[in-house]
Structures are given as C-alpha cells and as structure tokens.
PDB file of C-alpha atoms and ligand atoms in Angstrom:
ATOM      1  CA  UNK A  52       0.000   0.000   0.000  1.00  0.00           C
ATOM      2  CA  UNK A  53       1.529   3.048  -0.503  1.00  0.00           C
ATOM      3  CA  UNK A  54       0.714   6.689  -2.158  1.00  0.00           C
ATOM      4  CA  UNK A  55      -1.130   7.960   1.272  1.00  0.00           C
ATOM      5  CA  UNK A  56       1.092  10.575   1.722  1.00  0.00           C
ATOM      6  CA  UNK A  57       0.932  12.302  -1.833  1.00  0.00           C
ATOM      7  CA  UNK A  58      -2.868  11.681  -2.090  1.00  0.00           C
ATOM      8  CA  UNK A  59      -3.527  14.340   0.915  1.00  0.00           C
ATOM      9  CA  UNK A  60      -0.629  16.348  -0.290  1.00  0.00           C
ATOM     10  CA  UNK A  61      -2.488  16.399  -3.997  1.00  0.00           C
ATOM     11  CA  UNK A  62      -5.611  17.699  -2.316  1.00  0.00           C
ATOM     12  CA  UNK A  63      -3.694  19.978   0.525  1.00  0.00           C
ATOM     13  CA  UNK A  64      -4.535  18.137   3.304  1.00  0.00           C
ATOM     14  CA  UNK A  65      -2.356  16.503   6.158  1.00  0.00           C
ATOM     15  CA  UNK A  66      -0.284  12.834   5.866  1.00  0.00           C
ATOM     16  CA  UNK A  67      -2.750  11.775   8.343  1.00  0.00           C
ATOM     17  CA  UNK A  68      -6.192  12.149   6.401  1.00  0.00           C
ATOM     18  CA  UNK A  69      -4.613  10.139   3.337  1.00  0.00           C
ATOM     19  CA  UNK A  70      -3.744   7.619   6.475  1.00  0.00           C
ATOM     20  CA  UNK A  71      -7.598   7.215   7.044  1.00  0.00           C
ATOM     21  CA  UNK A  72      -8.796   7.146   3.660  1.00  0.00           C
ATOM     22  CA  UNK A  73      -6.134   4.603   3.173  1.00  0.00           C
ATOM     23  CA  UNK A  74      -7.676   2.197   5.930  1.00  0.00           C
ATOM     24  CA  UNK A  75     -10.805   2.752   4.246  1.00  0.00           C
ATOM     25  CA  UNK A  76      -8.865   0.937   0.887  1.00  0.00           C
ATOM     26  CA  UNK A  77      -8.334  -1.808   2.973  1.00  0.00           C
ATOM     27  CA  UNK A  78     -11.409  -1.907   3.843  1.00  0.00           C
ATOM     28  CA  UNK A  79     -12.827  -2.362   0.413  1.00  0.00           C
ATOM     29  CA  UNK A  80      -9.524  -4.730  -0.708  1.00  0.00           C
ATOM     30  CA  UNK A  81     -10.721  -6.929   1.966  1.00  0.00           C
ATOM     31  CA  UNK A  82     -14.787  -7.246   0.515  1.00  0.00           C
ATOM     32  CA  UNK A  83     -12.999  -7.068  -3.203  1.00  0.00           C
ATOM     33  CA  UNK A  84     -10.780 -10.227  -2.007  1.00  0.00           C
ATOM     34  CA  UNK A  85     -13.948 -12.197  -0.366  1.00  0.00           C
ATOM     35  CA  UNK A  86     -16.142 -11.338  -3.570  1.00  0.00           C
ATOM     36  CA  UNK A  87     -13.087 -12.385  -6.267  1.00  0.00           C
ATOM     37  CA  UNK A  88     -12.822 -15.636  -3.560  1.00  0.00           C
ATOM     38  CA  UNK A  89      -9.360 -14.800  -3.195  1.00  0.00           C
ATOM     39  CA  UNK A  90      -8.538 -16.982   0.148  1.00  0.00           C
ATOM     40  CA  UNK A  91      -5.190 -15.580   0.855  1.00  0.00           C
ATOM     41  CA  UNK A  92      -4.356 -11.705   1.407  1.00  0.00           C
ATOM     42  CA  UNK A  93      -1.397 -10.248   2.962  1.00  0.00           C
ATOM     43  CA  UNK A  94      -1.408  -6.356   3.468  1.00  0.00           C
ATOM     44  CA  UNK A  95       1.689  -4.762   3.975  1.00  0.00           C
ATOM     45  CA  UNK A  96       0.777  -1.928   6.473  1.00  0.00           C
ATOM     46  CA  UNK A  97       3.938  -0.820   8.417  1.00  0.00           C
ATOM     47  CA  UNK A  98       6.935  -1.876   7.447  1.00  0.00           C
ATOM     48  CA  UNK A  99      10.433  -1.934   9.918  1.00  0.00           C
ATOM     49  CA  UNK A 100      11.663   0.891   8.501  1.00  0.00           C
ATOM     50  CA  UNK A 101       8.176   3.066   8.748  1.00  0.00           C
ATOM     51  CA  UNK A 102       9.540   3.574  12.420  1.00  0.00           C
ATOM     52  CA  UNK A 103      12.078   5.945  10.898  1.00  0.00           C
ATOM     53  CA  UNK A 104       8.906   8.764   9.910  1.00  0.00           C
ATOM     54  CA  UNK A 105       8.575  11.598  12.602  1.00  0.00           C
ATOM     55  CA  UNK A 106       7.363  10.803  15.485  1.00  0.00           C
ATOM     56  CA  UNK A 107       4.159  12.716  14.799  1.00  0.00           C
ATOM     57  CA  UNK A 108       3.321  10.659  11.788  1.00  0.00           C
ATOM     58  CA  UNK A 109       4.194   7.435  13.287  1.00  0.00           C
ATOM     59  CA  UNK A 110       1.987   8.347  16.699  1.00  0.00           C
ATOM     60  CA  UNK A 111      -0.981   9.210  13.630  1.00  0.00           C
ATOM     61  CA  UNK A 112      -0.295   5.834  12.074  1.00  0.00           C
ATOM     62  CA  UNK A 113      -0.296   3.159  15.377  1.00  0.00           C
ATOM     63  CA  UNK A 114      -3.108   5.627  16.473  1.00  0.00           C
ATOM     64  CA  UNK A 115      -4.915   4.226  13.266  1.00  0.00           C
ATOM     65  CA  UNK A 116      -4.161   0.569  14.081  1.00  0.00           C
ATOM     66  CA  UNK A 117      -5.331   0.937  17.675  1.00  0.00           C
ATOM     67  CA  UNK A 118      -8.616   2.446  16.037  1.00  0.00           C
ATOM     68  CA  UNK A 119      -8.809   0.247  13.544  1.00  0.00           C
ATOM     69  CA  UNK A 120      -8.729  -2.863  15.674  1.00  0.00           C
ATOM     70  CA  UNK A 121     -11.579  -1.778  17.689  1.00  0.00           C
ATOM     71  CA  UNK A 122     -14.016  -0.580  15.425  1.00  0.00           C
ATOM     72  CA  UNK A 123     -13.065  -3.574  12.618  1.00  0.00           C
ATOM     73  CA  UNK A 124     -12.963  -6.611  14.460  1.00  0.00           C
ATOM     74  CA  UNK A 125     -16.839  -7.460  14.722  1.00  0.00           C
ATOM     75  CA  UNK A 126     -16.927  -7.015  10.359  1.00  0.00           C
ATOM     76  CA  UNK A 127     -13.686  -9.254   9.779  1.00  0.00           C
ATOM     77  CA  UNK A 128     -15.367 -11.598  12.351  1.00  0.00           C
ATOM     78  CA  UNK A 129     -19.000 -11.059  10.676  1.00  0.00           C
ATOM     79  CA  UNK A 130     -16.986 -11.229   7.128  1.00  0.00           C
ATOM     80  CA  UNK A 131     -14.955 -15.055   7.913  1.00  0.00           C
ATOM     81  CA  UNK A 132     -11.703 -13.528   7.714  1.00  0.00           C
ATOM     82  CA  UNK A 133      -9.232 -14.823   9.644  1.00  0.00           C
ATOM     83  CA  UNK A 134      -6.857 -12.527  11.281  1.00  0.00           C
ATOM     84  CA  UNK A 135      -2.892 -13.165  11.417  1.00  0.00           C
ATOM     85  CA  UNK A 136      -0.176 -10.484  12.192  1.00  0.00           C
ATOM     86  CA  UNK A 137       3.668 -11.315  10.523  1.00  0.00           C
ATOM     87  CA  UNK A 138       6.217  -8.877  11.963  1.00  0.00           C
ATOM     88  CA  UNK A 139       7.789  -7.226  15.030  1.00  0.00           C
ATOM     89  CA  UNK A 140       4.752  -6.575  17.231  1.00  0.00           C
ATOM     90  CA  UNK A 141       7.000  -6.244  20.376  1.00  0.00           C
ATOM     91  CA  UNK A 142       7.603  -2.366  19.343  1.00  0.00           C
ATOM     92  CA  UNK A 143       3.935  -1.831  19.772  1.00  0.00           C
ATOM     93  CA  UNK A 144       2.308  -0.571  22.639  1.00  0.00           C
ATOM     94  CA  UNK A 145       1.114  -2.981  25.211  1.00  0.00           C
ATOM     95  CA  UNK A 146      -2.660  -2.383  24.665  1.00  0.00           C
ATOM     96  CA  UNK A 147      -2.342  -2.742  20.941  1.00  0.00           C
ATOM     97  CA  UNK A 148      -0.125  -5.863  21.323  1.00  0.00           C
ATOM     98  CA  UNK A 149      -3.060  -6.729  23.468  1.00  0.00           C
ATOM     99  CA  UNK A 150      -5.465  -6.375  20.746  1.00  0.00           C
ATOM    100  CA  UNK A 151      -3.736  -7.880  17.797  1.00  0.00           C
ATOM    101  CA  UNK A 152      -3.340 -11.168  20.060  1.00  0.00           C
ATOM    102  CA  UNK A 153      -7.169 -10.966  20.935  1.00  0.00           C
ATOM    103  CA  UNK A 154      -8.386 -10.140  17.286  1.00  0.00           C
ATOM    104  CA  UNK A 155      -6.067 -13.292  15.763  1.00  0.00           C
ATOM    105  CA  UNK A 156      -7.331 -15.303  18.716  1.00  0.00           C
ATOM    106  CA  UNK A 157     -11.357 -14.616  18.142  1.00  0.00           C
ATOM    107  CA  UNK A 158     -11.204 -14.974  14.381  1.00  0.00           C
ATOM    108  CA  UNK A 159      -8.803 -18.403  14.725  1.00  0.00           C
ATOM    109  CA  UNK A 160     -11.612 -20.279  13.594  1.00  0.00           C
ATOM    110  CA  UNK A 161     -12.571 -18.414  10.283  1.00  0.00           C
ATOM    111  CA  UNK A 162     -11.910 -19.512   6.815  1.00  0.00           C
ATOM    112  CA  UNK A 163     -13.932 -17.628   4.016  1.00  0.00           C
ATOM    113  CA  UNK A 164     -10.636 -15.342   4.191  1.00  0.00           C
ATOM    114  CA  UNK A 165      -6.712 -15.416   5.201  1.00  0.00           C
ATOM    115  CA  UNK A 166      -5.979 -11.908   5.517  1.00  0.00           C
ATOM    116  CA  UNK A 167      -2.080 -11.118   7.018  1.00  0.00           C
ATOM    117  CA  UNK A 168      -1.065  -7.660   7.870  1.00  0.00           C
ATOM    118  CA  UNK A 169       2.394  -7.313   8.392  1.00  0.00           C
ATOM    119  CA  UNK A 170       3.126  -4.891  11.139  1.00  0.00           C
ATOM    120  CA  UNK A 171       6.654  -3.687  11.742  1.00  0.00           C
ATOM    121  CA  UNK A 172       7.765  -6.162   9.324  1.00  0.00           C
ATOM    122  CA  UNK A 173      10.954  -6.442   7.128  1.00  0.00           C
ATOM    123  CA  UNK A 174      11.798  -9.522   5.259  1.00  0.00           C
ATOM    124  CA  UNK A 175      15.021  -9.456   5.711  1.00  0.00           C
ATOM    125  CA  UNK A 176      14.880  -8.616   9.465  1.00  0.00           C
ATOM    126  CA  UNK A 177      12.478 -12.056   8.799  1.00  0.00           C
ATOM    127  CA  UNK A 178      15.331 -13.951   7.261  1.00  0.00           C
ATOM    128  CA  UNK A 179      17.583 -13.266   9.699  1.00  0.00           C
ATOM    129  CA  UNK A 180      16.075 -14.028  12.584  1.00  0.00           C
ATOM    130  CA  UNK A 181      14.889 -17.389  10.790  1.00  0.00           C
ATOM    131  CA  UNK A 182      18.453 -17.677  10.394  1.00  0.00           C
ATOM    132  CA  UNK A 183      19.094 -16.985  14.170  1.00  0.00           C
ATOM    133  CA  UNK A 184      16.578 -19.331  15.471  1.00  0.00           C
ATOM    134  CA  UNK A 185      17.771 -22.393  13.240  1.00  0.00           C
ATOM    135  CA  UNK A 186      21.175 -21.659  14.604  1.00  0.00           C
ATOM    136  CA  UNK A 187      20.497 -21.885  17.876  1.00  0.00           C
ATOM    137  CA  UNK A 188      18.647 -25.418  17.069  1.00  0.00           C
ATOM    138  CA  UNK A 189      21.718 -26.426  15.689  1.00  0.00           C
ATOM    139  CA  UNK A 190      23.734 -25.312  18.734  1.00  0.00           C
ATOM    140  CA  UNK A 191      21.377 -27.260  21.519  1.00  0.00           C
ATOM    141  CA  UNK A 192      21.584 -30.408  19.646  1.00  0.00           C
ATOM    142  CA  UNK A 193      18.018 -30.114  17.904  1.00  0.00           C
ATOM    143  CA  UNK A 194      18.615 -30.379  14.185  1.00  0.00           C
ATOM    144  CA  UNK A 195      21.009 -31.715  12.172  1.00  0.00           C
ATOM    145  CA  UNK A 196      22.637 -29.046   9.937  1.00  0.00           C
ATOM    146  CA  UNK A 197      22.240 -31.219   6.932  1.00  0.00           C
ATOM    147  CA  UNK A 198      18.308 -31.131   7.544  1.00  0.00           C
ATOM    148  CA  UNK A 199      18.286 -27.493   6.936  1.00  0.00           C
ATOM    149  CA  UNK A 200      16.838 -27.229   2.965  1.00  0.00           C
ATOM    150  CA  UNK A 201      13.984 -24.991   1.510  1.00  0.00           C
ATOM    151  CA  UNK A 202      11.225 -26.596   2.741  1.00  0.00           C
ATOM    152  CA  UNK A 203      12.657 -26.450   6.647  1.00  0.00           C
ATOM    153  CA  UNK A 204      13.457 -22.862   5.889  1.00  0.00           C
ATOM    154  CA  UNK A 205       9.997 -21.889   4.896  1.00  0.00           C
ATOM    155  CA  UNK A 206       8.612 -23.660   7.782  1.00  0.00           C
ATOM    156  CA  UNK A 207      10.474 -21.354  10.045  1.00  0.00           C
ATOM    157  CA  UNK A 208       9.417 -18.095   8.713  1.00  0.00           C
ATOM    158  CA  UNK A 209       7.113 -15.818  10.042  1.00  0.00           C
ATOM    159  CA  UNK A 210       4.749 -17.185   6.917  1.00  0.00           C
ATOM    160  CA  UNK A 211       4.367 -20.851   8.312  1.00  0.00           C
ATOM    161  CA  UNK A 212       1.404 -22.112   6.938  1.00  0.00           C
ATOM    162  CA  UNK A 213       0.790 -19.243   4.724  1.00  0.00           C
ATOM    163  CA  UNK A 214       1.069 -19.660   1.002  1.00  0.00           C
ATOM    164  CA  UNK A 215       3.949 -17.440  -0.661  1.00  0.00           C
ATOM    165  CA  UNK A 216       1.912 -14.788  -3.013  1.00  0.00           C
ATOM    166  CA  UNK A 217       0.635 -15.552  -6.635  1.00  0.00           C
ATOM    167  CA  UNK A 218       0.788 -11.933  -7.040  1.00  0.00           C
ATOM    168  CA  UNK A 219       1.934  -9.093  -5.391  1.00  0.00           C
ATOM    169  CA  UNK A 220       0.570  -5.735  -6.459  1.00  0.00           C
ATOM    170  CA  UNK A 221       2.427  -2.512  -5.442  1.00  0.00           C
ATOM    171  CA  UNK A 222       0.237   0.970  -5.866  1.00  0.00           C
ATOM    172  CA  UNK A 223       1.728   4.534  -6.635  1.00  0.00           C
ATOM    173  CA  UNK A 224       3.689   3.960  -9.283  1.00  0.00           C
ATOM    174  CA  UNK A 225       6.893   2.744  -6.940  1.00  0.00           C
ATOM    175  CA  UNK A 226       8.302  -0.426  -9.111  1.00  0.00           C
ATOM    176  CA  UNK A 227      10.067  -1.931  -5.742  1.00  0.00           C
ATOM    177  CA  UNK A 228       9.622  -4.586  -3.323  1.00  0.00           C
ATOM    178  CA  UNK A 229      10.623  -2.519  -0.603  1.00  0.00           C
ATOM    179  CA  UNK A 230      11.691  -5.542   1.787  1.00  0.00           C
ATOM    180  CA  UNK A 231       7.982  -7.232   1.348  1.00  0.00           C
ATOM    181  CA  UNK A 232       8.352 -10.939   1.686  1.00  0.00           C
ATOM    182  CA  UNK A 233      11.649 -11.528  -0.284  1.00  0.00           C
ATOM    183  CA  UNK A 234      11.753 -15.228   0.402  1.00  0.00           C
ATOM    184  CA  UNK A 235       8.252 -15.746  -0.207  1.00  0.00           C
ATOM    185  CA  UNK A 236       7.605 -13.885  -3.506  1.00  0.00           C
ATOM    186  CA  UNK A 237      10.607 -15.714  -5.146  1.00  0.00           C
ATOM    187  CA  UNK A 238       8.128 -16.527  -8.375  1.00  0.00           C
ATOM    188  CA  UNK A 239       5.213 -14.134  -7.255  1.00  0.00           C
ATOM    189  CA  UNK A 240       3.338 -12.139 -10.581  1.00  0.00           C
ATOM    190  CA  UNK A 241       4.303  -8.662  -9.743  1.00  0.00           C
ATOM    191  CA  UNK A 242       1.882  -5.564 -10.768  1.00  0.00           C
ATOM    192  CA  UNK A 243       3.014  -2.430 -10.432  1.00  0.00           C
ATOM    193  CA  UNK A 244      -0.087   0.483 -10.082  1.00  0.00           C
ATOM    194  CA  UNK A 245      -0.243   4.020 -11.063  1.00  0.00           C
ATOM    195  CA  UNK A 246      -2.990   4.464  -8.771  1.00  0.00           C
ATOM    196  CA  UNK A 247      -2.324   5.532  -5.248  1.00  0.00           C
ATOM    197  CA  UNK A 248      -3.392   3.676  -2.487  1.00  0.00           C
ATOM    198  CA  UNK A 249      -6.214   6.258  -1.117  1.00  0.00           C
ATOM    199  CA  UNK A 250      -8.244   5.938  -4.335  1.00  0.00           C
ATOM    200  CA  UNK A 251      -7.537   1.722  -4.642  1.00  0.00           C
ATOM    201  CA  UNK A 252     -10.838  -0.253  -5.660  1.00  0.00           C
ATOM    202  CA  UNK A 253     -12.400  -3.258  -6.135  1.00  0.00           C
ATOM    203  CA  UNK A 254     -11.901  -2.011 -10.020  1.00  0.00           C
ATOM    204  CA  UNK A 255      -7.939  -1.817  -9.551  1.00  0.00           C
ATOM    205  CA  UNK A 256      -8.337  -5.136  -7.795  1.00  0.00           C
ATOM    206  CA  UNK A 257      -9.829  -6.545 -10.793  1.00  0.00           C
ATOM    207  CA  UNK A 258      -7.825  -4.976 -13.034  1.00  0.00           C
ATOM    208  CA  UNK A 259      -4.154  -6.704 -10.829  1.00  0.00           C
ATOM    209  CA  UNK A 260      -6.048 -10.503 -11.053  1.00  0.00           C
ATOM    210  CA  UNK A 261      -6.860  -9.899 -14.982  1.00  0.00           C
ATOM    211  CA  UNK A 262      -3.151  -9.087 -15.532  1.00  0.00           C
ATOM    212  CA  UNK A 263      -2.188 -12.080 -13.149  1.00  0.00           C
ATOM    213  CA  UNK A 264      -4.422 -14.317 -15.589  1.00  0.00           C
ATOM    214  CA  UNK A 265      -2.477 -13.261 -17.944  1.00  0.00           C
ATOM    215  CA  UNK A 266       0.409 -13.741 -17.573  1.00  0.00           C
ATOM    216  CA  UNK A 267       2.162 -17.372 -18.116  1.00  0.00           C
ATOM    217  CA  UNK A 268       3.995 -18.998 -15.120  1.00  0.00           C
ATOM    218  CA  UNK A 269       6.934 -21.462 -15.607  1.00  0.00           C
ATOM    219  CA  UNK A 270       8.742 -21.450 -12.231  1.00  0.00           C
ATOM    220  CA  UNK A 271      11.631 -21.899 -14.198  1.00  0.00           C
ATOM    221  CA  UNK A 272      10.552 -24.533 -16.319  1.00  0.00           C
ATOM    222  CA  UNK A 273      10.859 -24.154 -19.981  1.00  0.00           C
ATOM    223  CA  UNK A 274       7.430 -23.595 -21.736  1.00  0.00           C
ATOM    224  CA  UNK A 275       5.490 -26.637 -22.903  1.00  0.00           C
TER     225      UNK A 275
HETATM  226  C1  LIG B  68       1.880   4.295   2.543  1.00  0.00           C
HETATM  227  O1  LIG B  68       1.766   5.610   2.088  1.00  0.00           O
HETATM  228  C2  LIG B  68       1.349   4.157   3.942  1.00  0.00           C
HETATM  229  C3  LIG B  68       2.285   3.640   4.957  1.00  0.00           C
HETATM  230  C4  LIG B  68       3.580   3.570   4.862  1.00  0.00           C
HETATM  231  C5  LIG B  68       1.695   3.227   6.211  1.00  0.00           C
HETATM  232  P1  LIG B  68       2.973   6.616   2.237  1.00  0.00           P
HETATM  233  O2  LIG B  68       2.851   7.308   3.554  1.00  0.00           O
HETATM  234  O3  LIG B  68       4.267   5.936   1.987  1.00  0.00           O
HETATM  235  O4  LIG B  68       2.649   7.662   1.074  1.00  0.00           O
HETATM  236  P2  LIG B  68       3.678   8.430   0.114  1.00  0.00           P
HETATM  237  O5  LIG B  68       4.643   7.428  -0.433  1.00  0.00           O
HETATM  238  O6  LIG B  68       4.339   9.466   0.956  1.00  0.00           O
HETATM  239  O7  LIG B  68       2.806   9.021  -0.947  1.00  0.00           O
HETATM  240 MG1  LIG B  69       5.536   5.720   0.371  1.00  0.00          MG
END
C-alpha cells in the first residue's frame, strides 16, 4: 500500500487524512478479495523501517491501528476472515499488542478469508532471525545441519502455513519490493499500479487478477 502521503498532499490536506482514507482501501480490498474468492491476502501496512517517519506521523499511524482494531474486528469476524499479524509486534504498545493477540485469537476459527497484515515487518529482518533461530537449534543439539533445505526454511518463517503470493501488487507507481516478503515472492506475478493507495478499488483489484491471468507462469521450467 503506498501513495497515502501524496494523495492528501495532492488535495492539501495533512499525511494523516490520506492515512484514514487509506484504511478505508483496505477496507474495500478486503470485501474485493472475499467477492473475487481470493482466500489468501497479505497487506503490507507498516513496514520496519516506517519507524524511521517523525514521530508525529508514526503516533498518527499506530493511532490508526489501535482504532482500527476496535471498530473492525466485529466485520472481519462477521466477514470469515481470519486474522494473522507477521512482523515485530514487540515495538507496539502494550494495549495494541493486546489487541492484535485478541483479534487473531477470536477470528482463529474463520476460513472464508486469510488476511495477514504485516506490522513492523521487514523480510530481511524475517530472514535473519529465521536464520538466528535455526542456529540456535543447531547449537542445543536439535537439528542436524544437513536437515536445513527450503522446505525447513519456509517452515520457520514468520509465513508458516501461509502460502507465498501468486501476485503481489504494489500501488503509486513505486516499481520496488521494498523488503515485502523476499523469500516468499521468489516466483510471485508482480503488478506495479499508477494508482495511489487512497483511491484503490475493487476495479484496480480486478484490473491486478486480470493481468495475473495473464500472464504465463513457468517457475523456471521451460514452456510446454
Ligand atoms: C503508505 O503511504 C502508507 C504507509 C507507509 C503506512 P505513504 O505514507 O508511503 O505515502 P507516500 O509514499 O508518501 O505518498
Ligand atoms: Mg511511500
């Protein structure tokens, strides 16, 4: 998601109102998802480095979360969607860290669909402490070095039991990943957006899983 900030600044108004409008996008990604029957979305919402923004803006933005995950967690429940949080939550307040436990706990049981948000996340900050955490395995006698392949690796992500991506669609025009699930969107479809992410619609949506369709996917294999 990204384009908040230059949305209010196209219209002269503060970082903060193209913050809300922006949670109101996710909002309608989420229905667009459910009514495409797209099972798995992951919303990248705050990234590790996002902590770097004056203070002000980051205060506006985890004062958004907090809001959001009062006033949204009876319509994800009402909606299926299951709830899951990727991502350094430890830098969050206490009551918030409260919350995102207690909204991924109440909605444990829903299936219609898998929404993520990655919070505070960085993939490589991901990879590394994967990295870490095998290690120390290793070092108390747990696993065999030689055991360590793809498959293991993946399993020890944040992501375990989460797909990797089909598709990952980036808005504003930005043609990066931006540390967003390195590991995971190895052969993702990527779709790059002129739109920013205020103004995103079930349209746009539409538009990203019609360019997904496509496209051809080979995973490296040589075409048929
Ligand atoms: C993305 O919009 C929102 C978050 C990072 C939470 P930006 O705030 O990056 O908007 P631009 O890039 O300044 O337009
Ligand atoms: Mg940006």
């Amino acid at each position: 998601m990204d384009g908040n900030g230059r949305w209010a600044a196209s219209r002269r108004l503060p970082r903060i109102a193209g913050h809300r409008e922006g949670a109101r996008a996710v909002r309608r990604t989420i229905e667009a998802a459910i009514q495409s029957g797209v099972a798995w979305l992951t919303i990248y919402a705050f990234s590790s480095e996002n902590w770097r923004r004056p203070a002000g803006e980051v205060l506006d933005l985890t004062g958004l979360l907090r809001h959001y995950l009062k006033n949204e967690l009876a319509e994800l429940k009402d909606n299926g969607v299951r709830l899951r949080v990727i991502g350094n939550r430890s830098r969050f307040d206490h009551d918030i860290q409260r919350d995102l436990a207690a909204a991924e706990s109440e909605t444990s049981a829903n299936f219609r669909l898998n929404l993520t948000v990655a919070l505070s996340y960085g993939s490589r900050d991901e990879i590394v402490g994967t990295a870490r955490k095998l290690a120390e395995a290793v070092r108390d006698g747990l696993l065999d070095p030689a055991l360590i392949d793809e498959e293991r690796f993946s399993r020890a992500l944040a992501t375990t039991g989460i797909p990797d991506p089909d598709l990952v669609i980036r808005t504003s025009g930005e043609q990066r990943l931006s540390n967003f699930l390195l590991w995971q969107a190895a052969y993702a479809e990527l779709v790059f957006l002129d739109v920013l992410w205020p103004d995103f619609a079930a349209e746009h949506f539409g538009a990203a899983l019609a360019e997904y369709a496509r496209r051809e996917r080979r995973f490296g294999a040589r075409p048929g």
